[in-house]
PDB file of C-alpha atoms in Angstrom:
ATOM      1  CA  MET A 806     132.365  11.406 109.143  1.00 76.00           C
ATOM      2  CA  LEU A 807     133.922   9.785 106.097  1.00 73.00           C
ATOM      3  CA  SER A 808     135.049   6.813 108.138  1.00 81.00           C
ATOM      4  CA  ALA A 809     131.455   6.381 109.368  1.00 84.00           C
ATOM      5  CA  LEU A 810     130.249   6.246 105.758  1.00 80.00           C
ATOM      6  CA  ILE A 811     132.952   3.707 104.947  1.00 78.00           C
ATOM      7  CA  ASP A 812     132.003   1.643 108.022  1.00 82.00           C
ATOM      8  CA  LYS A 813     128.352   1.641 106.906  1.00 82.00           C
ATOM      9  CA  GLY A 814     129.416   0.427 103.466  1.00 82.00           C
ATOM     10  CA  LEU A 815     128.132   3.521 101.689  1.00 79.00           C
ATOM     11  CA  VAL A 816     131.528   4.715 100.437  1.00 79.00           C
ATOM     12  CA  LYS A 817     134.565   2.816  99.218  1.00 80.00           C
ATOM     13  CA  LEU A 818     137.985   4.401  99.558  1.00 74.00           C
ATOM     14  CA  GLY A 819     140.725   3.820  97.041  1.00 72.00           C
ATOM     15  CA  ASN A 820     143.867   5.640  96.082  1.00 64.00           C
ATOM     16  CA  PHE A 821     145.548   6.309  92.800  1.00 60.00           C
ATOM     17  CA  THR A 822     148.618   8.100  91.608  1.00 59.00           C
ATOM     18  CA  ALA A 823     147.890  11.338  89.786  1.00 58.00           C
ATOM     19  CA  ALA A 824     151.456  12.141  88.799  1.00 53.00           C
ATOM     20  CA  GLU A 825     154.977  11.591  90.022  1.00 59.00           C
ATOM     21  CA  ASP A 826     154.619  10.399  93.593  1.00 54.00           C
ATOM     22  CA  LYS A 827     151.507  12.477  94.301  1.00 53.00           C
ATOM     23  CA  ARG A 828     148.917  10.268  95.928  1.00 60.00           C
ATOM     24  CA  ARG A 829     145.264  11.119  95.739  1.00 67.00           C
ATOM     25  CA  TYR A 830     142.230   9.389  97.080  1.00 68.00           C
ATOM     26  CA  ALA A 831     139.098   8.375  95.258  1.00 72.00           C
ATOM     27  CA  TYR A 832     135.815   8.070  97.131  1.00 75.00           C
ATOM     28  CA  VAL A 833     133.416   5.846  95.256  1.00 79.00           C
ATOM     29  CA  LEU A 834     129.822   5.238  96.244  1.00 83.00           C
ATOM     30  CA  THR A 835     129.048   1.567  96.697  1.00 88.00           C
ATOM     31  CA  ALA A 836     125.804   0.058  95.388  1.00 90.00           C
ATOM     32  CA  LYS A 837     124.362   0.504  98.883  1.00 90.00           C
ATOM     33  CA  GLY A 838     125.576   4.128  98.896  1.00 89.00           C
ATOM     34  CA  ILE A 839     123.961   4.824  95.530  1.00 91.00           C
ATOM     35  CA  SER A 840     120.713   3.295  96.764  1.00 93.00           C
ATOM     36  CA  GLU A 841     120.796   5.404  99.942  1.00 92.00           C
ATOM     37  CA  LYS A 842     121.566   8.573  97.966  1.00 91.00           C
ATOM     38  CA  ALA A 843     118.626   7.846  95.642  1.00 94.00           C
ATOM     39  CA  ALA A 844     116.310   7.353  98.643  1.00 96.00           C
ATOM     40  CA  ILE A 845     117.471  10.644 100.176  1.00 95.00           C
ATOM     41  CA  THR A 846     116.887  12.383  96.838  1.00 95.00           C
ATOM     42  CA  ARG A 847     113.367  10.921  96.544  1.00 96.00           C
ATOM     43  CA  ARG A 848     112.486  12.133 100.057  1.00 97.00           C
ATOM     44  CA  PHE A 849     113.923  15.578  99.299  1.00 96.00           C
ATOM     45  CA  LEU A 850     111.925  15.902  96.066  1.00 96.00           C
ATOM     46  CA  ALA A 851     108.716  14.722  97.760  1.00 97.00           C
ATOM     47  CA  ARG A 852     109.179  17.332 100.499  1.00 97.00           C
ATOM     48  CA  LYS A 853     109.841  20.080  97.934  1.00 97.00           C
ATOM     49  CA  MET A 854     106.757  19.072  95.919  1.00 97.00           C
ATOM     50  CA  GLU A 855     104.630  19.311  99.081  1.00 98.00           C
ATOM     51  CA  GLU A 856     106.066  22.771  99.755  1.00 98.00           C
ATOM     52  CA  TYR A 857     105.345  23.785  96.149  1.00 97.00           C
ATOM     53  CA  VAL A 858     101.722  22.624  96.358  1.00 98.00           C
ATOM     54  CA  ALA A 859     101.217  24.499  99.647  1.00 97.00           C
ATOM     55  CA  LEU A 860     102.777  27.699  98.277  1.00 96.00           C
ATOM     56  CA  LYS A 861     100.761  27.479  95.069  1.00 96.00           C
ATOM     57  CA  ALA A 862      97.540  27.109  97.073  1.00 96.00           C
ATOM     58  CA  GLU A 863      98.492  30.134  99.185  1.00 95.00           C
ATOM     59  CA  ILE A 864      99.301  32.205  96.096  1.00 92.00           C
ATOM     60  CA  ASP A 865      96.033  31.170  94.425  1.00 92.00           C
ATOM     61  CA  ALA A 866      94.076  32.133  97.563  1.00 91.00           C
ATOM     62  CA  LEU A 867      95.786  35.521  97.737  1.00 89.00           C
ATOM     63  CA  GLN A 868      95.166  36.103  94.027  1.00 88.00           C
ATOM     64  CA  ALA A 869      91.480  35.244  94.479  1.00 88.00           C
ATOM     65  CA  GLU A 870      91.298  37.660  97.427  1.00 86.00           C
ATOM     66  CA  ILE A 871      92.817  40.408  95.294  1.00 85.00           C
ATOM     67  CA  ASP A 872      90.425  39.648  92.430  1.00 85.00           C
ATOM     68  CA  ASP A 873      87.401  39.709  94.791  1.00 83.00           C
ATOM     69  CA  ASN A 874      88.412  43.065  96.272  1.00 81.00           C
ATOM     70  CA  ARG A 875      89.262  44.722  92.982  1.00 76.00           C
ATOM     71  CA  VAL A 876      87.168  47.840  92.379  1.00 59.00           C
ATOM     72  CA  ALA A 877      86.449  48.997  88.876  1.00 58.00           C
ATOM     73  CA  LEU A 878      88.313  52.252  88.408  1.00 54.00           C
ATOM     74  CA  PRO A 879      87.106  54.874  85.986  1.00 61.00           C
ATOM     75  CA  LYS A 880      89.200  55.275  82.885  1.00 68.00           C
ATOM     76  CA  VAL A 881      91.531  58.230  82.997  1.00 65.00           C
ATOM     77  CA  ARG A 882      92.055  60.154  79.789  1.00 65.00           C
TER      78      ARG A 882
END
């Protein structure tokens, strides 16, 4: 999967030395990768906002139904 991201130009692979002879790899998003990640994030947030609006409408409808069906109860002393 990582090699596919590198092939698409979304991720750049580099290596660096952390300490004595221990090699580690750094995966850096390219400009194209950052742009793609931002687009994915925008789509995700738009989808979540749509879900929020739908849930809020459902909650409001249920609350209205409860309010309409509420019967005045006598006060208990």
